[in-house]
Amino acid sequence: MLTLPEQRMLPSGPEHAYSDIIDGLSGSQGYMKKMNKTNKTEKKVLLFCLLIETVILAILAVRIIMAPRTAMTVPHADFTATTYMDEKDGGWYVDADYPLPDDGLFVFTPETAMDAGVYEITVNYETDSEQNYSTAVADTNTYHALLTDHAKLTQKLTALTYTVWLFDHTDNFSVNNYYTGSGYLIVKDITIVRTNKLERMAFAAAFFLFLLLDLVLWESFRFGSFAKFLYARRMLWLLLAAAFAAMGPNLGGVTQGDDIMFHLLRIEGLAKSFSNGIIPCKLQTNWAYGYGYAVSVFYGDLFLSVPAVLRLFGFTEQFAYNFFLFLIHFGTVASAYYCTRKISGNRFIGYACAVVYLFNPYSLASIYYRNALGEAQAMVFLPLVVYGLFRILSENTENASYRRSWIPAVIGFTGIVESHMLSCVICAQFMILLFLFNIRNVFRKKRFLMLVKTAVLTLLLNAWFLVPLLLSYHNLALTQPYKQYIRIQHTGLTWNELFSWNFGADTAGSTEVGFLDVKYTAGVVTALILLLFLILFVKDRAEGKKRIPSAAMYCWSLAVLSLFMSTQYFPWDNIADLLGSHATMFTNMQFLNRYLTVAEVLTPFILCFALINLKNFAAENDVRITSAGVRIAAAALAVLAFVNVYPQIDSLPAKNMYDPAWMGRTDTQMAEYIYQKDVEYTSEDFMAHKIDPQYDYVPGKITAGDGVTYADFSQKGITAVIRCTNTSGAESYIELPLLYYEQYHAHDRDGNELAVTPGTINLVRVAVPAGFDGTITVSYDYPVSWILSEVLSLLTLFGLVILAVWKRYTGRMETLGRR
């Protein structure tokens, strides 16, 4: 049994920042008066800062309201062309037969003086290609004063709106339109609108800066000085580590891996839903040109609210993504430090383990080569799961602190549920193994009840997400595009790849990296840590001292097993043959390198236990050099992890992504959460459907049945309205540009419900009664079970918060009473 070290509790407010000293000098009235005077001064400083900040924020809020909103439309007659101009369909026409400059510049607007601001540019055009694009240009005196993308003029649209950020005045702002030699292009007119997004950005930046300043002041007063606050909270080192992990490609843009468009579309979908007042979001309407995609039902996006809110304030897509990525890195290193620091009682061991965890090659390769944002979020919370289970299964149940042992585990489980379901599945698989190996300990009364409490609270807190997820999977036949991965043994690593120094892919200057091009590895540092622990364990058992707890051996064994499961030598194909269709509980991993996650999460804990063993050996034998050796070994492994990983991510090419218009089509990355009407089909069939014009998602396309005419179709948020008439004498139908989900309901203007069924390529088909003449409203309605689950999760959260505040208040009153 390993007893956790007692943790010194810090006071909770500036009025108690010197409580330890006051307790020791309680008889000194003069000292007490001095402390009271100091506390009053600190409060005055805080109040003064809050007053100044409030005034500044009020001024910035007024600027948002009063910001100039101007619009300017440039007709095609005012364009300048780089070739001879032919007018067609109300615009200038070009195709491959026209001579153009090498860069493909076709037409551009006259140079115009523009003040600093965020502008929305709308290009009305016509094309049959996906290669043409539009962008803004300007000469400024400030570096990076103009942020703009190559906005793709997709053939699916006839008007494209994109955003540019101008941070300095310019006298020669222009919109350039490029033809790349494919198909034809007609540019009709261009409208430039100034928004208030620059003022919104200033307000948001000031708000968060003031919030950070107030937090630092508050904590600095608690600890006596800013330097003591940084030291006590270990913030500086953790922030530096996170900054290094977030540097490299992020300074020059965003790496463009397989999943980047998927996650950016999710962020944009949340931002659009929030702007329409739809909270929580379940159906994101920005996908497939408004057809909608219920990705939020099946994929947790609670934490993506952070970049979504930044987008609402007007920040670029790139800034929102990279800022969120920095928060992920900071959360990753902070959670690893917290957990290993609590176990070891030693901050230096905590630092070393946290750095090793942050700079593990698998997670960083996934983040920067594959843009695996879901897995990255889960890596923040997995250490809390390990630490929480460690406390529940190892801590002395008679300790008063054992009553709170559920907290890390509940936070950890909630985090991974709301981040990445595949990480939940992997976590569940290894938890089952852990409980089987430790079954006698699991069923001891207090530990079992604590596990049950942890499970119940996790389910209640996440009911708002899990209930819609499980009901939708149960009630709705979904496509299963990854069934071809039923045999996945060939995706495993070789022994050489498992502990390789190099990882990633040879990008050869390209910004696009495919999943299968990336080489993953557990890394050399992981191998060294596993070897170090094994040597110490064998030595410990040979001496018969048993200084290393059984929890450490469980971590080591599960880490080694996960490494084996990630290789092509584990009998995955035999398991698939044995279990048949039930093998999907394992083979839905798609790629075996995902099992490296377990080894990477357990590695810092294994290192923590190894360093504790070395530290205890030094203390028992009074060997100073060995104690210093512990620090040297810890620092060496941390530095080695950094040196191994950082140069490889620092050299990655990246692309600037300011506005989602660079993506062009928004009907990509859609395969898993689509209703399946009749026979089952594979992802190859699905992809073929997307390419076949018959299955294309044509923006605004409406198909009417016999005798049905329609007009005035409009769509806002998750509601669509259309006026139609049925003169056929029999029931007919109308298909709307919405992907079918069972939550769609249709009503006429009198509130009568009309039948909704899946139509062609699973679009929403509404039955139109004979003789109908009126308005039909189609809305995506949350079922009662979903709403009740949301209420249940909110009540659970509020209950836990109220309980925590009450216990903290009563504890403070007891402390004051003793004084």
Coordinates of N, CA, C and O in Angstrom, one line a residue, residues 424-571:
C424 N -12.3 6.9 -25.1 CA -13.1 6.2 -24.0 C -13.1 4.7 -24.2 O -13.1 4.0 -23.2
V425 N -13.3 4.3 -25.4 CA -13.3 2.8 -25.7 C -12.0 2.2 -25.3 O -12.0 1.1 -24.6
I426 N -10.9 2.8 -25.7 CA -9.5 2.3 -25.3 C -9.4 2.3 -23.8 O -8.9 1.3 -23.1
C427 N -9.8 3.3 -23.1 CA -9.7 3.5 -21.7 C -10.6 2.4 -21.0 O -10.1 1.7 -20.0
A428 N -11.8 2.1 -21.5 CA -12.6 1.1 -21.0 C -12.0 -0.3 -21.1 O -12.1 -1.1 -20.2
Q429 N -11.4 -0.6 -22.2 CA -10.7 -1.9 -22.4 C -9.7 -2.1 -21.4 O -9.6 -3.2 -20.8
F430 N -8.8 -1.2 -21.1 CA -7.7 -1.4 -20.2 C -8.2 -1.3 -18.7 O -7.6 -1.9 -17.8
M431 N -9.3 -0.6 -18.5 CA -9.8 -0.6 -17.1 C -10.4 -1.9 -16.8 O -10.2 -2.4 -15.6
I432 N -11.0 -2.6 -17.7 CA -11.5 -3.9 -17.5 C -10.4 -4.9 -17.1 O -10.5 -5.7 -16.2
L433 N -9.3 -4.8 -17.8 CA -8.1 -5.6 -17.5 C -7.6 -5.3 -16.1 O -7.2 -6.2 -15.3
L434 N -7.5 -4.0 -15.8 CA -7.0 -3.6 -14.5 C -7.9 -4.1 -13.4 O -7.4 -4.6 -12.4
F435 N -9.2 -4.0 -13.6 CA -10.1 -4.5 -12.5 C -10.0 -6.1 -12.4 O -10.1 -6.6 -11.3
L436 N -9.8 -6.8 -13.5 CA -9.7 -8.2 -13.4 C -8.4 -8.6 -12.7 O -8.4 -9.5 -11.9
F437 N -7.3 -7.9 -13.0 CA -6.1 -8.2 -12.3 C -6.1 -7.8 -10.8 O -5.4 -8.4 -10.0
N438 N -7.0 -6.9 -10.4 CA -7.1 -6.3 -9.1 C -8.4 -6.5 -8.5 O -8.9 -5.7 -7.7
I439 N -9.1 -7.7 -8.8 CA -10.5 -7.9 -8.5 C -10.8 -7.9 -7.0 O -11.8 -7.4 -6.6
R440 N -9.9 -8.4 -6.2 CA -10.2 -8.5 -4.8 C -10.2 -7.1 -4.2 O -11.0 -6.8 -3.3
N441 N -9.3 -6.3 -4.6 CA -9.2 -4.9 -4.1 C -10.4 -4.1 -4.6 O -10.9 -3.2 -3.9
V442 N -10.9 -4.4 -5.9 CA -12.0 -3.6 -6.4 C -13.2 -3.8 -5.6 O -14.0 -2.9 -5.4
F443 N -13.5 -5.1 -5.1 CA -14.7 -5.4 -4.5 C -14.7 -5.2 -2.9 O -15.6 -5.6 -2.2
R444 N -13.6 -4.6 -2.5 CA -13.6 -4.1 -1.1 C -14.7 -3.0 -1.0 O -14.7 -2.1 -1.8
K445 N -15.4 -3.0 0.1 CA -16.6 -2.2 0.2 C -16.4 -0.7 -0.1 O -17.1 -0.2 -1.0
K446 N -15.5 -0.1 0.6 CA -15.3 1.4 0.4 C -14.8 1.7 -1.0 O -15.2 2.7 -1.6
R447 N -13.9 0.8 -1.5 CA -13.3 1.1 -2.8 C -14.4 0.9 -3.9 O -14.5 1.7 -4.8
F448 N -15.2 -0.2 -3.7 CA -16.2 -0.5 -4.7 C -17.3 0.7 -4.7 O -17.7 1.1 -5.8
L449 N -17.7 1.1 -3.5 CA -18.6 2.2 -3.5 C -18.1 3.5 -4.1 O -18.8 4.3 -4.7
M450 N -16.8 3.7 -3.9 CA -16.1 4.9 -4.5 C -16.1 4.8 -6.0 O -16.3 5.8 -6.7
L451 N -15.9 3.6 -6.5 CA -15.9 3.4 -8.0 C -17.3 3.6 -8.5 O -17.5 4.2 -9.6
V452 N -18.3 3.1 -7.8 CA -19.7 3.3 -8.2 C -20.1 4.7 -8.2 O -20.7 5.3 -9.1
K453 N -19.7 5.5 -7.1 CA -19.9 6.9 -7.1 C -19.3 7.6 -8.3 O -19.9 8.5 -8.9
T454 N -18.0 7.2 -8.6 CA -17.4 7.8 -9.7 C -18.1 7.6 -11.0 O -18.3 8.5 -11.8
A455 N -18.6 6.4 -11.2 CA -19.3 6.0 -12.5 C -20.6 6.8 -12.5 O -21.0 7.3 -13.6
V456 N -21.4 6.8 -11.4 CA -22.7 7.5 -11.4 C -22.5 9.0 -11.7 O -23.3 9.5 -12.5
L457 N -21.6 9.6 -11.0 CA -21.4 11.0 -11.2 C -21.0 11.3 -12.7 O -21.4 12.3 -13.3
T458 N -20.1 10.5 -13.2 CA -19.7 10.7 -14.6 C -20.8 10.6 -15.6 O -21.0 11.4 -16.5
L459 N -21.7 9.6 -15.4 CA -22.8 9.4 -16.2 C -23.8 10.6 -16.1 O -24.4 11.0 -17.1
L460 N -24.0 11.0 -14.9 CA -25.0 12.1 -14.7 C -24.5 13.4 -15.3 O -25.2 14.2 -16.0
L461 N -23.2 13.7 -15.1 CA -22.6 14.9 -15.7 C -22.6 14.9 -17.2 O -22.7 16.0 -17.8
N462 N -22.5 13.8 -17.8 CA -22.4 13.7 -19.2 C -23.7 13.1 -19.9 O -23.7 12.8 -21.1
A463 N -24.7 13.0 -19.1 CA -26.0 12.5 -19.7 C -26.5 13.4 -20.8 O -27.1 12.9 -21.8
W464 N -26.2 14.7 -20.8 CA -26.7 15.6 -21.9 C -26.0 15.2 -23.2 O -26.6 15.5 -24.3
F465 N -24.9 14.6 -23.2 CA -24.2 14.2 -24.4 C -24.5 12.7 -24.7 O -24.8 12.3 -25.8
L466 N -24.4 11.8 -23.6 CA -24.5 10.4 -23.8 C -25.9 9.9 -24.2 O -26.1 9.0 -25.0
V467 N -27.0 10.6 -23.7 CA -28.3 10.1 -24.0 C -28.6 10.3 -25.5 O -29.1 9.4 -26.2
P468 N -28.4 11.5 -26.1 CA -28.6 11.7 -27.5 C -27.8 10.8 -28.3 O -28.2 10.2 -29.4
L469 N -26.5 10.6 -27.9 CA -25.6 9.7 -28.6 C -26.1 8.3 -28.7 O -26.2 7.7 -29.8
L470 N -26.5 7.7 -27.5 CA -26.9 6.3 -27.5 C -28.2 6.1 -28.1 O -28.4 5.1 -28.8
L471 N -29.2 7.0 -27.9 CA -30.5 6.9 -28.5 C -30.4 7.0 -30.1 O -31.1 6.2 -30.8
S472 N -29.5 7.9 -30.6 CA -29.4 8.0 -32.0 C -28.7 6.8 -32.6 O -29.1 6.3 -33.7
Y473 N -27.7 6.2 -32.0 CA -27.1 5.0 -32.5 C -28.1 3.8 -32.5 O -28.1 3.0 -33.4
H474 N -29.0 3.8 -31.5 CA -29.9 2.7 -31.3 C -31.1 2.9 -32.3 O -31.6 1.9 -32.9
N475 N -31.6 4.1 -32.5 CA -32.8 4.3 -33.3 C -32.5 4.6 -34.8 O -33.5 4.5 -35.6
L476 N -31.4 5.0 -35.1 CA -31.1 5.5 -36.4 C -30.1 4.6 -37.1 O -29.0 4.4 -36.6
A477 N -30.4 4.1 -38.3 CA -29.5 3.3 -39.1 C -28.5 4.2 -39.7 O -28.8 5.0 -40.6
L478 N -27.2 4.1 -39.3 CA -26.2 5.0 -39.8 C -25.2 4.3 -40.7 O -25.1 3.0 -40.7
T479 N -24.6 5.0 -41.6 CA -23.6 4.4 -42.4 C -22.4 3.9 -41.6 O -22.1 4.5 -40.5
Q480 N -21.8 2.9 -42.0 CA -20.6 2.3 -41.3 C -19.4 2.3 -42.3 O -19.1 1.2 -42.8
P481 N -18.8 3.4 -42.5 CA -17.8 3.5 -43.6 C -16.5 2.8 -43.3 O -15.7 2.6 -44.2
Y482 N -16.3 2.4 -42.0 CA -15.0 1.8 -41.7 C -15.1 0.3 -41.5 O -14.3 -0.4 -40.9
K483 N -16.2 -0.4 -42.1 CA -16.3 -1.8 -41.9 C -15.2 -2.5 -42.7 O -14.9 -3.7 -42.3
Q484 N -14.5 -1.9 -43.6 CA -13.5 -2.5 -44.3 C -12.2 -2.7 -43.4 O -11.3 -3.4 -43.8
Y485 N -12.2 -2.1 -42.3 CA -11.1 -2.2 -41.3 C -11.3 -3.3 -40.3 O -10.7 -3.3 -39.3
I486 N -12.3 -4.2 -40.6 CA -12.5 -5.4 -39.7 C -11.2 -6.2 -39.5 O -11.0 -6.7 -38.4
R487 N -10.3 -6.2 -40.5 CA -9.0 -6.8 -40.3 C -8.0 -5.7 -40.3 O -7.7 -5.1 -41.4
I488 N -7.4 -5.4 -39.2 CA -6.6 -4.3 -39.0 C -5.2 -4.6 -38.6 O -4.4 -3.7 -38.3
Q489 N -4.8 -5.9 -38.6 CA -3.5 -6.3 -38.1 C -2.4 -5.7 -39.0 O -1.3 -5.3 -38.5
H490 N -2.7 -5.5 -40.3 CA -1.7 -5.0 -41.2 C -1.4 -3.5 -40.9 O -0.3 -3.0 -41.4
T491 N -2.2 -2.8 -40.1 CA -1.9 -1.4 -39.8 C -1.0 -1.2 -38.6 O -0.6 -0.1 -38.2
G492 N -0.6 -2.4 -38.0 CA 0.3 -2.3 -36.8 C 1.7 -1.9 -37.1 O 2.2 -1.9 -38.3
L493 N 2.4 -1.5 -36.1 CA 3.8 -1.1 -36.2 C 4.7 -2.3 -36.2 O 4.4 -3.4 -35.7
T494 N 5.9 -2.2 -36.7 CA 7.0 -3.2 -36.6 C 7.8 -2.9 -35.4 O 7.7 -1.8 -34.8
W495 N 8.7 -3.8 -35.0 CA 9.5 -3.6 -33.8 C 10.4 -2.4 -34.1 O 10.7 -1.6 -33.1
N496 N 10.9 -2.2 -35.3 CA 11.8 -1.1 -35.6 C 11.1 0.2 -35.4 O 11.7 1.2 -35.0
E497 N 9.8 0.3 -35.8 CA 9.1 1.5 -35.7 C 8.6 1.8 -34.3 O 8.4 3.0 -33.9
L498 N 8.5 0.8 -33.5 CA 7.9 1.0 -32.1 C 8.7 1.9 -31.3 O 8.2 2.7 -30.6
F499 N 10.1 1.8 -31.3 CA 10.9 2.6 -30.5 C 11.9 3.4 -31.4 O 13.1 3.6 -31.0
S500 N 11.4 3.9 -32.5 CA 12.3 4.7 -33.4 C 12.5 6.1 -32.9 O 11.7 6.6 -32.2
W501 N 13.6 6.7 -33.3 CA 13.9 8.0 -32.9 C 13.1 9.0 -33.8 O 12.6 10.0 -33.4
N502 N 12.9 8.6 -35.1 CA 12.2 9.5 -36.0 C 10.8 9.1 -36.1 O 10.4 7.9 -35.9
F503 N 9.9 10.0 -36.4 CA 8.5 9.8 -36.5 C 8.0 10.8 -37.5 O 8.7 11.7 -38.0
G504 N 6.7 10.7 -37.8 CA 6.1 11.7 -38.7 C 6.1 11.2 -40.2 O 6.0 10.1 -40.5
A505 N 6.3 12.2 -41.1 CA 6.3 11.9 -42.5 C 7.2 12.8 -43.2 O 7.5 13.9 -42.8
D506 N 7.7 12.4 -44.4 CA 8.5 13.3 -45.3 C 7.5 14.2 -46.1 O 6.9 13.7 -47.0
T507 N 7.4 15.4 -45.6 CA 6.4 16.3 -46.2 C 6.9 16.9 -47.6 O 6.1 17.3 -48.4
A508 N 8.2 16.9 -47.7 CA 8.8 17.4 -49.0 C 8.3 18.7 -49.4 O 8.0 19.0 -50.6
G509 N 8.1 19.6 -48.4 CA 7.6 20.9 -48.7 C 6.1 21.1 -48.9 O 5.6 22.2 -49.0
S510 N 5.4 19.9 -48.9 CA 3.9 20.0 -49.0 C 3.3 20.3 -47.7 O 3.7 19.8 -46.7
T511 N 2.2 21.1 -47.7 CA 1.4 21.3 -46.5 C 0.4 20.3 -46.2 O -0.2 20.3 -45.2
E512 N 0.2 19.3 -47.1 CA -0.8 18.3 -46.9 C -0.2 17.0 -46.6 O 0.7 16.5 -47.3
V513 N -0.6 16.4 -45.5 CA -0.1 15.1 -45.1 C -1.2 14.1 -44.9 O -2.2 14.4 -44.1
G514 N -1.2 13.0 -45.5 CA -2.2 12.0 -45.3 C -1.9 11.1 -44.1 O -0.8 10.9 -43.7
F515 N -3.0 10.5 -43.6 CA -2.9 9.7 -42.4 C -1.9 8.5 -42.6 O -1.1 8.2 -41.8
L516 N -2.1 7.8 -43.7 CA -1.2 6.6 -44.0 C 0.2 7.0 -44.3 O 1.0 6.1 -44.3
D517 N 0.5 8.2 -44.5 CA 1.9 8.7 -44.8 C 2.7 8.9 -43.5 O 3.9 9.0 -43.6
V518 N 2.0 8.9 -42.4 CA 2.7 9.2 -41.1 C 3.2 8.0 -40.4 O 2.5 7.0 -40.3
K519 N 4.4 8.1 -39.9 CA 5.0 7.0 -39.2 C 4.9 7.3 -37.7 O 5.4 8.4 -37.3
Y520 N 4.3 6.4 -36.9 CA 4.2 6.7 -35.5 C 5.1 5.8 -34.7 O 5.6 4.7 -35.2
T521 N 5.4 6.3 -33.5 CA 6.4 5.5 -32.6 C 6.1 5.9 -31.2 O 5.6 7.0 -30.9
A522 N 6.4 4.9 -30.3 CA 6.4 5.2 -28.9 C 7.6 6.1 -28.4 O 7.5 6.7 -27.4
G523 N 8.6 6.0 -29.2 CA 9.8 6.8 -28.9 C 10.9 6.1 -28.1 O 10.6 5.2 -27.3
V524 N 12.1 6.7 -28.2 CA 13.2 6.1 -27.4 C 13.1 6.4 -25.9 O 13.4 5.5 -25.1
V525 N 12.5 7.5 -25.6 CA 12.4 7.9 -24.1 C 11.5 6.9 -23.4 O 11.7 6.5 -22.3
T526 N 10.4 6.5 -24.1 CA 9.5 5.5 -23.5 C 10.2 4.2 -23.3 O 10.1 3.6 -22.2
A527 N 11.0 3.8 -24.2 CA 11.8 2.6 -24.1 C 12.8 2.7 -22.9 O 12.9 1.7 -22.1
L528 N 13.4 3.8 -22.8 CA 14.4 3.9 -21.7 C 13.7 3.9 -20.3 O 14.2 3.4 -19.3
I529 N 12.5 4.6 -20.2 CA 11.8 4.6 -19.0 C 11.3 3.2 -18.6 O 11.4 2.8 -17.4
L530 N 10.8 2.5 -19.5 CA 10.3 1.1 -19.3 C 11.5 0.2 -18.8 O 11.4 -0.6 -17.9
L531 N 12.7 0.4 -19.4 CA 13.8 -0.4 -19.1 C 14.3 0.0 -17.7 O 14.7 -0.8 -16.9
L532 N 14.4 1.3 -17.4 CA 14.8 1.8 -16.1 C 13.9 1.2 -15.0 O 14.4 0.7 -13.9
F533 N 12.6 1.3 -15.2 CA 11.7 0.7 -14.2 C 11.9 -0.8 -14.0 O 11.9 -1.3 -12.9
L534 N 12.1 -1.5 -15.1 CA 12.3 -2.9 -15.0 C 13.5 -3.3 -14.2 O 13.5 -4.2 -13.3
I535 N 14.6 -2.5 -14.4 CA 15.8 -2.8 -13.7 C 15.6 -2.5 -12.2 O 16.0 -3.3 -11.3
L536 N 14.9 -1.4 -11.8 CA 14.7 -1.1 -10.4 C 13.7 -2.1 -9.8 O 13.9 -2.4 -8.6
F537 N 12.8 -2.5 -10.5 CA 11.8 -3.5 -10.0 C 12.5 -4.8 -9.7 O 12.3 -5.4 -8.6
V538 N 13.3 -5.3 -10.6 CA 14.1 -6.6 -10.4 C 15.0 -6.4 -9.2 O 15.1 -7.3 -8.4
K539 N 15.7 -5.3 -9.1 CA 16.6 -5.1 -8.0 C 15.8 -5.0 -6.7 O 16.2 -5.6 -5.6
D540 N 14.7 -4.4 -6.7 CA 13.8 -4.2 -5.5 C 13.4 -5.6 -5.0 O 13.4 -5.9 -3.8
R541 N 12.9 -6.4 -5.9 CA 12.4 -7.7 -5.5 C 13.5 -8.6 -5.1 O 13.4 -9.5 -4.2
A542 N 14.7 -8.5 -5.8 CA 15.8 -9.3 -5.4 C 16.3 -9.0 -4.0 O 16.7 -10.0 -3.3
E543 N 16.2 -7.8 -3.6 CA 16.5 -7.4 -2.2 C 15.4 -7.7 -1.2 O 15.7 -7.6 0.0
G544 N 14.3 -8.1 -1.7 CA 13.1 -8.4 -0.8 C 12.6 -7.2 -0.1 O 11.9 -7.4 1.0
K545 N 12.8 -6.0 -0.5 CA 12.3 -4.8 0.2 C 10.9 -4.3 -0.3 O 10.2 -3.7 0.5
K546 N 10.5 -4.6 -1.5 CA 9.2 -4.2 -2.1 C 8.9 -2.8 -1.8 O 7.8 -2.4 -1.3
R547 N 9.8 -1.9 -2.2 CA 9.6 -0.5 -2.1 C 8.7 0.0 -3.2 O 8.0 1.0 -3.1
I548 N 8.7 -0.7 -4.4 CA 7.8 -0.4 -5.5 C 6.4 -0.9 -5.3 O 6.3 -2.1 -5.2
P549 N 5.4 -0.1 -5.3 CA 4.0 -0.5 -5.1 C 3.5 -1.3 -6.2 O 4.0 -1.2 -7.4
S550 N 2.4 -2.1 -6.0 CA 1.8 -2.9 -7.0 C 1.2 -2.1 -8.1 O 1.2 -2.4 -9.3
A551 N 0.7 -0.8 -7.7 CA 0.2 0.1 -8.7 C 1.2 0.4 -9.8 O 0.8 0.5 -11.0
A552 N 2.4 0.5 -9.4 CA 3.5 0.8 -10.4 C 3.6 -0.3 -11.4 O 3.8 -0.1 -12.6
M553 N 3.6 -1.6 -10.9 CA 3.7 -2.7 -11.7 C 2.5 -2.9 -12.7 O 2.7 -3.3 -13.8
Y554 N 1.3 -2.5 -12.2 CA 0.2 -2.5 -13.1 C 0.4 -1.5 -14.2 O 0.1 -1.8 -15.4
C555 N 0.9 -0.4 -13.9 CA 1.1 0.6 -15.0 C 2.1 0.1 -16.0 O 1.9 0.3 -17.2
W556 N 3.2 -0.5 -15.5 CA 4.2 -1.0 -16.4 C 3.7 -2.1 -17.3 O 3.9 -2.1 -18.5
S557 N 2.9 -3.0 -16.7 CA 2.4 -4.2 -17.4 C 1.4 -3.7 -18.5 O 1.5 -4.2 -19.7
L558 N 0.5 -2.8 -18.2 CA -0.5 -2.4 -19.1 C 0.2 -1.5 -20.2 O -0.3 -1.6 -21.4
A559 N 1.2 -0.8 -19.9 CA 2.0 0.0 -20.9 C 2.6 -1.0 -21.9 O 2.5 -0.8 -23.2
V560 N 3.3 -2.0 -21.4 CA 3.9 -3.0 -22.3 C 2.9 -3.7 -23.2 O 3.1 -3.9 -24.4
L561 N 1.7 -4.1 -22.6 CA 0.7 -4.7 -23.3 C 0.1 -3.8 -24.4 O -0.1 -4.3 -25.6
S562 N -0.1 -2.5 -24.1 CA -0.6 -1.6 -25.1 C 0.4 -1.5 -26.3 O 0.0 -1.4 -27.5
L563 N 1.7 -1.5 -26.0 CA 2.7 -1.4 -27.0 C 2.6 -2.6 -27.9 O 2.7 -2.5 -29.2
F564 N 2.5 -3.8 -27.3 CA 2.3 -5.0 -28.1 C 1.1 -5.0 -29.0 O 1.1 -5.4 -30.1
M565 N 0.0 -4.5 -28.4 CA -1.3 -4.4 -29.2 C -1.2 -3.4 -30.3 O -2.0 -3.5 -31.3
S566 N -0.3 -2.5 -30.3 CA -0.1 -1.6 -31.4 C 0.7 -2.1 -32.5 O 0.9 -1.4 -33.6
T567 N 1.3 -3.3 -32.4 CA 2.1 -3.9 -33.4 C 1.4 -4.8 -34.3 O 0.2 -5.3 -34.0
Q568 N 2.0 -5.2 -35.4 CA 1.4 -6.1 -36.3 C 1.6 -7.6 -35.9 O 1.1 -8.5 -36.6
Y569 N 2.2 -7.8 -34.7 CA 2.5 -9.1 -34.2 C 1.4 -9.6 -33.2 O 1.3 -10.8 -32.9
F570 N 0.5 -8.7 -32.8 CA -0.6 -9.1 -32.0 C -1.7 -9.7 -32.9 O -1.9 -9.2 -33.9
P571 N -2.3 -10.8 -32.4 CA -3.2 -11.6 -33.3 C -4.5 -10.9 -33.5 O -5.6 -11.5 -33.2

